[in-house]
Coordinates of C-alpha atoms in Angstrom, one line a residue:
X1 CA 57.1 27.1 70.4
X2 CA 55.0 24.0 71.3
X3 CA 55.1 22.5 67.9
X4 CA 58.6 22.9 67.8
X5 CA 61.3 20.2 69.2
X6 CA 62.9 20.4 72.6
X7 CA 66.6 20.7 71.0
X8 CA 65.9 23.4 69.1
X9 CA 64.1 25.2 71.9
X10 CA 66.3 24.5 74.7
X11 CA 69.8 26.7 75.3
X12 CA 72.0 23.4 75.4
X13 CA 74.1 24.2 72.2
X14 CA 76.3 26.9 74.0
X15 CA 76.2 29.5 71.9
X16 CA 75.9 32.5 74.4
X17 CA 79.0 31.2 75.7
X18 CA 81.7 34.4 76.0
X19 CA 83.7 32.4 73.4
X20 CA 81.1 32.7 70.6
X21 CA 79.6 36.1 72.0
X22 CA 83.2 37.3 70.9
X23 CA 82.9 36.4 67.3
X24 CA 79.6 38.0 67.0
X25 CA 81.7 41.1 68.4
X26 CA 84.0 41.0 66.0
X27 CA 82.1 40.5 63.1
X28 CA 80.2 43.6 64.1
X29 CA 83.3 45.8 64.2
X30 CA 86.0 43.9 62.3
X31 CA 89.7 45.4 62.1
X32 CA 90.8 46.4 58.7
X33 CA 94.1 47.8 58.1
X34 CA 92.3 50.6 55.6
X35 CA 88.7 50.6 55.8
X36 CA 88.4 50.1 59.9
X37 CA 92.0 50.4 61.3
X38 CA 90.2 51.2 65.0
X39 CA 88.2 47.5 64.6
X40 CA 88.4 44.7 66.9
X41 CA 91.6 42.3 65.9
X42 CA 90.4 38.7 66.0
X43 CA 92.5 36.6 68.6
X44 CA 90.0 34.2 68.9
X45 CA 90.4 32.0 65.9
X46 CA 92.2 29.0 65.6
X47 CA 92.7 29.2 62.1
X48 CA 95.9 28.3 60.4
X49 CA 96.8 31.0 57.7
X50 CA 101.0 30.9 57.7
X51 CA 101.4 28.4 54.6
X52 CA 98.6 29.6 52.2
X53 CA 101.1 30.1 49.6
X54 CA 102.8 27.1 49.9
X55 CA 99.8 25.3 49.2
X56 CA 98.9 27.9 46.4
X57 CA 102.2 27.6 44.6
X58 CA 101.5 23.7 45.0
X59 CA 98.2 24.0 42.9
X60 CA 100.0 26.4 40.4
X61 CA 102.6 23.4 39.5
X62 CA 99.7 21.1 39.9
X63 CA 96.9 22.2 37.6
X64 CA 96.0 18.8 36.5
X65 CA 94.4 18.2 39.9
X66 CA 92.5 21.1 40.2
X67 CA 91.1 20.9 37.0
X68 CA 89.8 17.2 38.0
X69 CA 92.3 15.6 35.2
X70 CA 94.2 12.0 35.7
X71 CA 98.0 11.7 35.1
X72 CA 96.9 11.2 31.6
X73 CA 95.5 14.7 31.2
X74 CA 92.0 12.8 30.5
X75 CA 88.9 14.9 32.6
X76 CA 87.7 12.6 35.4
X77 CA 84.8 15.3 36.2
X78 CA 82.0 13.1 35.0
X79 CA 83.0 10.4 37.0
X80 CA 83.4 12.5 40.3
X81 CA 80.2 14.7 39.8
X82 CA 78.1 11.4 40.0
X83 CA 77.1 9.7 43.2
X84 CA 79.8 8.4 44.9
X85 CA 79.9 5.9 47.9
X86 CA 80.2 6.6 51.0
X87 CA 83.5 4.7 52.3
X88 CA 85.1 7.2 50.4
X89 CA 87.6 7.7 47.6
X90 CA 90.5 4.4 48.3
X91 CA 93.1 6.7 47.0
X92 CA 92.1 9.7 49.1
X93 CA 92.0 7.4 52.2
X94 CA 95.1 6.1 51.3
X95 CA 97.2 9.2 50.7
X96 CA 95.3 10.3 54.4
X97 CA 96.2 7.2 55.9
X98 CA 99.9 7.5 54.8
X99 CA 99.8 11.9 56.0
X100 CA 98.7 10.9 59.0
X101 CA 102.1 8.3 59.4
X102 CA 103.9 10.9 58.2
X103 CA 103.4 13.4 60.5
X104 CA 103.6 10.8 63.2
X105 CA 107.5 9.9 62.1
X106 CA 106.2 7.1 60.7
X107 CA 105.9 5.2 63.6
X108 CA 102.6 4.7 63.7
X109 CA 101.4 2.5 60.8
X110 CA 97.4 3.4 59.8
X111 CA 95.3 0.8 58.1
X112 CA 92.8 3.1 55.6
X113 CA 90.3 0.4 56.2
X114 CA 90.0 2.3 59.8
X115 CA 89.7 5.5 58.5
X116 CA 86.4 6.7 58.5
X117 CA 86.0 10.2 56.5
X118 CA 83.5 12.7 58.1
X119 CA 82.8 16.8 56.9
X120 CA 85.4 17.6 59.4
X121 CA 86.5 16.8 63.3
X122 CA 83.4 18.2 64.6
X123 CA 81.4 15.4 63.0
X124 CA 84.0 13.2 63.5
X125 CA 83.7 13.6 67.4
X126 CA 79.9 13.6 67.4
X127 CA 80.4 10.6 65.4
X128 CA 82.2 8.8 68.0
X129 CA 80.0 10.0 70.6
X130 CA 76.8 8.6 69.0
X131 CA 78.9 4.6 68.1
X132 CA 80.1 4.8 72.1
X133 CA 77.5 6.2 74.1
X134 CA 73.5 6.4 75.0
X135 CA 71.5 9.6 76.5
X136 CA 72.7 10.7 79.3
X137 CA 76.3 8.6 79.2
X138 CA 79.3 10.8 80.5
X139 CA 82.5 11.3 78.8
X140 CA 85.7 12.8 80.8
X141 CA 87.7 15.7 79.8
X142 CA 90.5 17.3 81.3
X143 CA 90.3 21.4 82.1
X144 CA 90.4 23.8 79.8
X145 CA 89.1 22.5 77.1
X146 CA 87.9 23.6 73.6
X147 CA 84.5 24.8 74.4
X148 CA 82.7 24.2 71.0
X149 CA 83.2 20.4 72.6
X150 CA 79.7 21.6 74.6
X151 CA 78.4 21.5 71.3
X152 CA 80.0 19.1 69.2
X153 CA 79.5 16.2 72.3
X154 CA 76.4 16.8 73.9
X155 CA 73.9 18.8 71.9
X156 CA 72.5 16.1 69.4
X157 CA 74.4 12.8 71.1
X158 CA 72.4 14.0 74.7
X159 CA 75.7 12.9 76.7
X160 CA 77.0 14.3 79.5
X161 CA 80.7 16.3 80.0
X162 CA 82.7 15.5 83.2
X163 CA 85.3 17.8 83.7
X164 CA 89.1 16.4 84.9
X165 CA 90.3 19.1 87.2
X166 CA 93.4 20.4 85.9
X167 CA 95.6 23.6 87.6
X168 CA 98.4 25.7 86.8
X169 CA 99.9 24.5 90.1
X170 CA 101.7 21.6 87.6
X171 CA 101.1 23.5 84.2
X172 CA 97.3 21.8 83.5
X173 CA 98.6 18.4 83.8
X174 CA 96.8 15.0 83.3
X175 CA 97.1 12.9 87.3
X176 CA 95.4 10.2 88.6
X177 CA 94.0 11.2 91.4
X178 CA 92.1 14.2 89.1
X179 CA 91.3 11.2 86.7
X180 CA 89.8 9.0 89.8
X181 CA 88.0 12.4 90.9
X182 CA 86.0 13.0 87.6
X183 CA 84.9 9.3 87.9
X184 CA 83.7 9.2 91.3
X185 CA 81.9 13.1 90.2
X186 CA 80.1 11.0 87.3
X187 CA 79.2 7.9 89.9
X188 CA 77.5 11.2 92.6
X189 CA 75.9 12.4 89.4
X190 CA 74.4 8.8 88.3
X191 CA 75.6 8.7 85.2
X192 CA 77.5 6.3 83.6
X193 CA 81.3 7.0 82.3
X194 CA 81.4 5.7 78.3
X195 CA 85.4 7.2 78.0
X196 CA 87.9 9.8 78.6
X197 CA 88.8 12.5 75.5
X198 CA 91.8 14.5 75.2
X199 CA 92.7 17.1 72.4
X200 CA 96.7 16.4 71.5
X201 CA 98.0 18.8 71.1
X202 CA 95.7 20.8 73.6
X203 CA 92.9 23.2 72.7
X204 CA 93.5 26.0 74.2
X205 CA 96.8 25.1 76.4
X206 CA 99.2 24.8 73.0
X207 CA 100.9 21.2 74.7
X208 CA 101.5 18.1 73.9
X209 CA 100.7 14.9 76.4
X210 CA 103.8 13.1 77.5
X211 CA 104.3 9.6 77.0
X212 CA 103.7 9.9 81.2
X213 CA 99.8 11.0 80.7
X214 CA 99.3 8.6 77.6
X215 CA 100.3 6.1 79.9
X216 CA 98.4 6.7 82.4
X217 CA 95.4 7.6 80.2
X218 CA 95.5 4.2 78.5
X219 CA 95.9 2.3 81.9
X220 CA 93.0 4.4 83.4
X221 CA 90.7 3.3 80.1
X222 CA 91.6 -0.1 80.7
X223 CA 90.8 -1.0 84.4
X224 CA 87.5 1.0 84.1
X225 CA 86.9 -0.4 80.6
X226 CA 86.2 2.7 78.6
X227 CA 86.8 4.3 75.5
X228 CA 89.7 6.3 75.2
X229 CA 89.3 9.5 72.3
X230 CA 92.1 11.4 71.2
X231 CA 91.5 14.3 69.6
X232 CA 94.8 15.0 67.3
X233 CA 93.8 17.7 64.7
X234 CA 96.7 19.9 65.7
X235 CA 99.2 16.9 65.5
X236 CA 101.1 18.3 62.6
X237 CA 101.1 21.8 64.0
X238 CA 104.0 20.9 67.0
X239 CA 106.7 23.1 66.4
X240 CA 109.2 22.6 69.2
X241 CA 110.9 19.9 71.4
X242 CA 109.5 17.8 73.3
X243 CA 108.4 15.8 70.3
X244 CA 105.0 14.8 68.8
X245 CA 103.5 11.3 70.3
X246 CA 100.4 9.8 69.4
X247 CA 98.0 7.6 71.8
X248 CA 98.4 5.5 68.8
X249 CA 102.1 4.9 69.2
X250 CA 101.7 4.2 72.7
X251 CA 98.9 1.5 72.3
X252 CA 101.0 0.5 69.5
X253 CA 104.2 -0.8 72.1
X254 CA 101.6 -2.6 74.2
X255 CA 102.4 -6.2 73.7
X256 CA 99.1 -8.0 73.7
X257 CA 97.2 -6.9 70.9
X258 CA 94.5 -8.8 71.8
X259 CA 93.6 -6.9 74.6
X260 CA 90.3 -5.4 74.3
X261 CA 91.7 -1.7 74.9
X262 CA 93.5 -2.5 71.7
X263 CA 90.0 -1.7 70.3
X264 CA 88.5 1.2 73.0
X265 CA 91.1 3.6 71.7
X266 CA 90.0 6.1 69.1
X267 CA 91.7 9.0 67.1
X268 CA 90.1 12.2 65.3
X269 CA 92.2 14.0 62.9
X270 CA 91.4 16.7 60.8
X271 CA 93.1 18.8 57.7
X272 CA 91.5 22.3 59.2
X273 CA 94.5 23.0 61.2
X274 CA 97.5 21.3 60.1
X275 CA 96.8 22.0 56.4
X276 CA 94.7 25.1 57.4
X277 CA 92.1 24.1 55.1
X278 CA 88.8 24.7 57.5
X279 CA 86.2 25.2 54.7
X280 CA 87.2 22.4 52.6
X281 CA 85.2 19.8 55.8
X282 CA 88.3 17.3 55.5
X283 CA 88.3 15.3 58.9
X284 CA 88.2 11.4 60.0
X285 CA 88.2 9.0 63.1
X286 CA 90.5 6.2 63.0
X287 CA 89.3 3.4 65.1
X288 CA 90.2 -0.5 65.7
X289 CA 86.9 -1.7 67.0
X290 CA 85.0 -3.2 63.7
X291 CA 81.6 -2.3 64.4
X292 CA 82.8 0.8 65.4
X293 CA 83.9 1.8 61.8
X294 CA 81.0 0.0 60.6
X295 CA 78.4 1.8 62.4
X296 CA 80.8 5.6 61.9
X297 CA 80.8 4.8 58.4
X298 CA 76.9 4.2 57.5
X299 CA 76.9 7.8 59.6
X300 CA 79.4 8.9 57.5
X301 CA 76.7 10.0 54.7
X302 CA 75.0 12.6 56.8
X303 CA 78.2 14.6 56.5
X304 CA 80.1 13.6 53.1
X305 CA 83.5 14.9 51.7
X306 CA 82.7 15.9 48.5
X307 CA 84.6 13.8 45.7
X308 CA 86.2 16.5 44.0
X309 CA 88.0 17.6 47.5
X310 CA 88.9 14.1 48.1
X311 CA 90.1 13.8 44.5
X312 CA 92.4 17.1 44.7
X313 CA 93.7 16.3 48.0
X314 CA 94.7 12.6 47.2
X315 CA 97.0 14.3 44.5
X316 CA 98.6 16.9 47.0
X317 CA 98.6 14.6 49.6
X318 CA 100.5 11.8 47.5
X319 CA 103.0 14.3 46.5
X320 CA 105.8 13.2 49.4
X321 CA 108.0 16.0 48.2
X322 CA 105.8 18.3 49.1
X323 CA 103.9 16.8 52.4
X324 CA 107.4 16.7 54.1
X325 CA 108.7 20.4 52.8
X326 CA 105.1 21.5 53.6
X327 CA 105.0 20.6 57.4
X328 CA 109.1 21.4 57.8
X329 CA 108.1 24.9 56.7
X330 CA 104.8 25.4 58.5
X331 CA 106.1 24.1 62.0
X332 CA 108.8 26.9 61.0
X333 CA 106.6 29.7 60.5
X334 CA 104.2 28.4 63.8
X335 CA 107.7 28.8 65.9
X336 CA 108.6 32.1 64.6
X337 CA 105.3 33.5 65.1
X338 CA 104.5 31.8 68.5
X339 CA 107.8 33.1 69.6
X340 CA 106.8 37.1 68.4
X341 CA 103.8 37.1 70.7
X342 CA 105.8 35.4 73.5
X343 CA 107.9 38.0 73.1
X344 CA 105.6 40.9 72.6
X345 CA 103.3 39.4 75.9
X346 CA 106.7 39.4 77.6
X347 CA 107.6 43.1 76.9
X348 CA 104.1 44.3 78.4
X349 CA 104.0 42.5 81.6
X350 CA 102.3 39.0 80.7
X351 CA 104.0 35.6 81.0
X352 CA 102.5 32.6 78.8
X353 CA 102.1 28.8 79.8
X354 CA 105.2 27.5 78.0
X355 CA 103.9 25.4 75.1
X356 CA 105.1 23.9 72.1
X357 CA 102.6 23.6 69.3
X358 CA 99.1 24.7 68.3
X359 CA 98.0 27.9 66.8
X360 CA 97.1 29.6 70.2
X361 CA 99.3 30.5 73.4
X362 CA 97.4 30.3 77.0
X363 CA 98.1 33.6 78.7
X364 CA 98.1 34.6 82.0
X365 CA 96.4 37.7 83.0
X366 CA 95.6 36.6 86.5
X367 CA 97.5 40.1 87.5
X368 CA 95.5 42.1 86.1
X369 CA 92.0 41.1 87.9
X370 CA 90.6 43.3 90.3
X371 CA 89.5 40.1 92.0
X372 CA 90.2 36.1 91.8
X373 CA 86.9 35.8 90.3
X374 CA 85.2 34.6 87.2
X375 CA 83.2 37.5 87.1
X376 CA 86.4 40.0 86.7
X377 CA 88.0 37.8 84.6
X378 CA 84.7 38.4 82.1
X379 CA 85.1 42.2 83.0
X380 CA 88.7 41.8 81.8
X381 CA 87.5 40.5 79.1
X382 CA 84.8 42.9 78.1
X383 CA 87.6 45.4 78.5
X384 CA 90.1 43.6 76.0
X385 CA 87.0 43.3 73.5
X386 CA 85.2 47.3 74.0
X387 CA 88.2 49.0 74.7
X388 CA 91.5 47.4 73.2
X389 CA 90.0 46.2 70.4
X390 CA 90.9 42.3 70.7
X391 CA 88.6 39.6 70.7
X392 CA 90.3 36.8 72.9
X393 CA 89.2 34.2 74.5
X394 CA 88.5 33.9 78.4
X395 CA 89.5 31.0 80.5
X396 CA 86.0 30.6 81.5
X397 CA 84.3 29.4 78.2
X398 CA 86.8 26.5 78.6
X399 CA 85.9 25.6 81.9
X400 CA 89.4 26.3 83.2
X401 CA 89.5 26.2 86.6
X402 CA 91.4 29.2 88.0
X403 CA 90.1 32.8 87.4
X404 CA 92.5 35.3 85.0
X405 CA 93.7 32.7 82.1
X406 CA 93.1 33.7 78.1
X407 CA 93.6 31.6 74.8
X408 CA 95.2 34.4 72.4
X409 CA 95.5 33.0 68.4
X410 CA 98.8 34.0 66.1
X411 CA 98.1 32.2 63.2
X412 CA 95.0 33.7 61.6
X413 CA 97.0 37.1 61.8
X414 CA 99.5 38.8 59.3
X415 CA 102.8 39.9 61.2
X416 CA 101.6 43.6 61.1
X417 CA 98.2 42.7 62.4
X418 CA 99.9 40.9 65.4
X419 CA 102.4 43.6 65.9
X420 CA 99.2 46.2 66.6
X421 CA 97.6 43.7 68.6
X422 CA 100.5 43.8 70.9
X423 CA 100.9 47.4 71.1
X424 CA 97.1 47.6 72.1
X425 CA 98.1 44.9 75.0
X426 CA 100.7 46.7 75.7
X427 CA 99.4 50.2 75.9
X428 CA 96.7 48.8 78.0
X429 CA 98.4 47.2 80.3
X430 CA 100.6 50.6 81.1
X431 CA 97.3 52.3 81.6
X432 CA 95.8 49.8 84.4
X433 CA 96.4 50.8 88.1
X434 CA 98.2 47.9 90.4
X435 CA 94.9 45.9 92.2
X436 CA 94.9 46.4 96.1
X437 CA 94.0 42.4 96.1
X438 CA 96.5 39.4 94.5
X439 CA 94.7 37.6 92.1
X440 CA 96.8 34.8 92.6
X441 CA 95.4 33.8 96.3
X442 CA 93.5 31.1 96.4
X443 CA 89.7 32.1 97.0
X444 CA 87.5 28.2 97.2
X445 CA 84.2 30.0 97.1
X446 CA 84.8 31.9 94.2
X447 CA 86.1 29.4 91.6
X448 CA 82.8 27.5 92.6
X449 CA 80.4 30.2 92.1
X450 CA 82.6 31.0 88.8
X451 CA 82.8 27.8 87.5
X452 CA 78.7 26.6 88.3
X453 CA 78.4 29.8 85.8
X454 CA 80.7 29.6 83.1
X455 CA 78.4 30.7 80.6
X456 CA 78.3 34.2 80.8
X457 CA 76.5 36.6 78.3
X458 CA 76.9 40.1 77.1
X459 CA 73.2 40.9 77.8
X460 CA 71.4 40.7 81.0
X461 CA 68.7 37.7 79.6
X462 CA 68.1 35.8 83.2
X463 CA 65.1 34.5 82.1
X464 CA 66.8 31.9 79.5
X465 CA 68.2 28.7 81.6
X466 CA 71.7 28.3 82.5
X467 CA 74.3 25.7 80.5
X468 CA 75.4 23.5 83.1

């Protein structure tokens, strides 16, 4: 181990965290309708499968593109199979530019000389995190969050998280005073606040910020001068009222433009989820600070979009036709299946946070603890994965604050699939006994010992250090 680096020896990349320990489960014993109709169902992946054939019957009209020919019919294969540079192909970031608009209502204009294209949002983040901040700079992020963010922020980059304490008391919203309390937290702690990131929609909550918390977001970056990162890969994904509105739009209506905050205000986007195209490693940061793009875009070719993606998706992408019947249809089919396990969660006893986009619904299960602890909420949880057959996703490995909360996925399911997953809720819920104690009394001492561990594992390893 000695000749070996520190990053690769320490445990800072979170990977024993109950979120990824449930993949591993599931991959070990994954449901099959025919070959292993007892398996565990995966609930625990934020993937996007509702409008494959959409984008299949697109190709299929489309063949041209995806056999790398121009309008012509000539073969531009050659030309993208050599090197290409790293800014990226100008029609690509163009027609992404444009998408981006789009989905915004067009009332956001992007400049594709801002766009910056990384192998997806995760580098897109780290990106951002290595232009903005040194070792051992903090960033604040409201609670729950996503928890590959652990990763993705902090494992290569060596900055520090700062959670923004956020309850259920006002449905997980953004306030000031839990904004000025993450702040002072990071002045105890010595370290140095770089900026404040938000996912928007939220990862794992399934909402979208109000014009109320952008506000307040962008006022807070501005009187502590930070960086403000919005995380908006689920953007296009927002299926029901209130409507879809992007830091970007609210910077937008300031009035002075020459205000440095003008340029501390960043977006990520991302095709993974909106397009549900995760293995094709389409994402990009958007930024207005010029040595910010700069410096993300001479980073950019650690993590290339190959040309032949870029070249296909510039043609679907340019197709406005399709883009707008594409995410009409999409948001349709996210309402209609949201709504089915609302519906089915409802029937068995469990009430959802009500949300209105995303490709997850946070679920309450505080009920059904046998005490307001972190520790039975990972019992729960061992119970839904061993016994029900469901790997979900425990408030915990978001850092949420209160004991008893799960992210369940819809989207990565076929209607039957979700249909058995909700009988197995269902059924399990009508075999639990009522608890003698209410889960939903506040116990102080508890959420602190849960939270100081909120990486819990399957096995009983105490030797291996603790993520903080």
């Amino acid at each position: 181990m000695k000749f070996l680096s520190d990053k690769i020896t320490n445990n800072s990349h979170g990977q024993d965290s109950s979120y990824f320990l449930g993949w591993q489960e599931y991959e070990k014993n994954p449901y099959d309708e025919i070959k292993n109709p007892k398996g565990i169902i995966q609930m625990g992946l934020a993937e996007n499968q509702l409008s494959f054939d959409l984008l299949e019957s697109w190709m299929a009209h489309n063949p041209e593109a995806a056999a790398f020919k121009n309008p012509e019919g000539e073969s531009v294969f050659r030309q993208l199979a050599l090197f290409q540079d790293y800014h990226g192909l100008p029609e690509f970031k163009n027609a992404m530019a444009e998408f981006m608009s789009e989905i915004r209502g067009n009332k956001v204009d992007f400049n594709a000389d801002n766009l910056v294209l990384t192998a997806g949002s995760t580098s897109a983040n780290e990106t951002l995190i290595f232009c903005l901040a040194n070792p051992g700079d903090a960033f604040l992020l409201p609670t729950p969050y996503y928890p590959g963010f652990d990763r993705d922020l902090k494992w290569r980059t060596g900055a520090e998280i700062v959670p923004i304490q956020c309850f259920s008391s006002n449905n997980f919203r953004i306030t000031e005073s839990a904004l000025e309390d993450a702040y002072k937290e990071a002045q105890k702690r010595n370290l140095k606040v770089k900026g404040v990131l938000v996912t928007n929609p939220s990862n794992p909550l399934g909402t979208t910020l109000t014009r109320e918390e952008l506000n307040l977001l962008i006022t807070f970056v501005d009187e502590k001068g930070i960086h403000l990162i919005s995380d908006e890969i689920y953007s296009g994904t927002v299926f029901e009222s209130p409507a879809y509105v992007s830091a970007m739009e609210v910077l937008s209506e300031l009035k002075d433009k020459t205000d440095d905050v003008w340029e501390r205000v960043h977006i990520v986007y991302s095709l993974s989820k909106d397009l549900g195209l995760p293995g094709f490693r389409i994402g990009a940061l958007y930024s207005n600070h010029k040595m910010v793009v700069s410096a993300a875009t001479k980073m950019s070719s650690f993590g290339l979009i190959s040309s032949q993606t870029q070249y296909l998706l510039a043609a679907m992408l340019s197709d406005k036709k399709f883009t707008k019947k594409y995410l009409s249809e999409n948001q349709k089919r996210l309402r209609e299946r949201h709504e089915m396990l609302v519906a089915g969660l409802r029937e068995a006893g469990i009430e959802c946070l009500e949300s209105n986009a995303g490709l997850f619904c946070w679920v309450d299960m505080r009920h059904l603890l046998s005490s307001n602890t972190f520790e039975a909420e990972i019992e729960l949880w061992k119970k839904m994965v061993y016994q029900v057959g469901l790997n979900i996703s425990p408030g915990s490995s978001c850092h949420c604050t209160e004991p008893g909360w799960f992210r369940l996925c819809f989207a990565n399911l076929s209607e039957e699939t979700l249909g058995l997953a909700l009988k197995r809720i269902s059924s399990f819920v009508a075999s639990e006994q009522p608890v003698a104690t209410s889960p939903r009394k506040s116990n102080k001492s508890s959420k602190r010992k849960g939270f100081t561990k909120w990486v819990f594992r399957l096995s009983q390893n105490n030797d291996r250090n603790r993520e903080r």
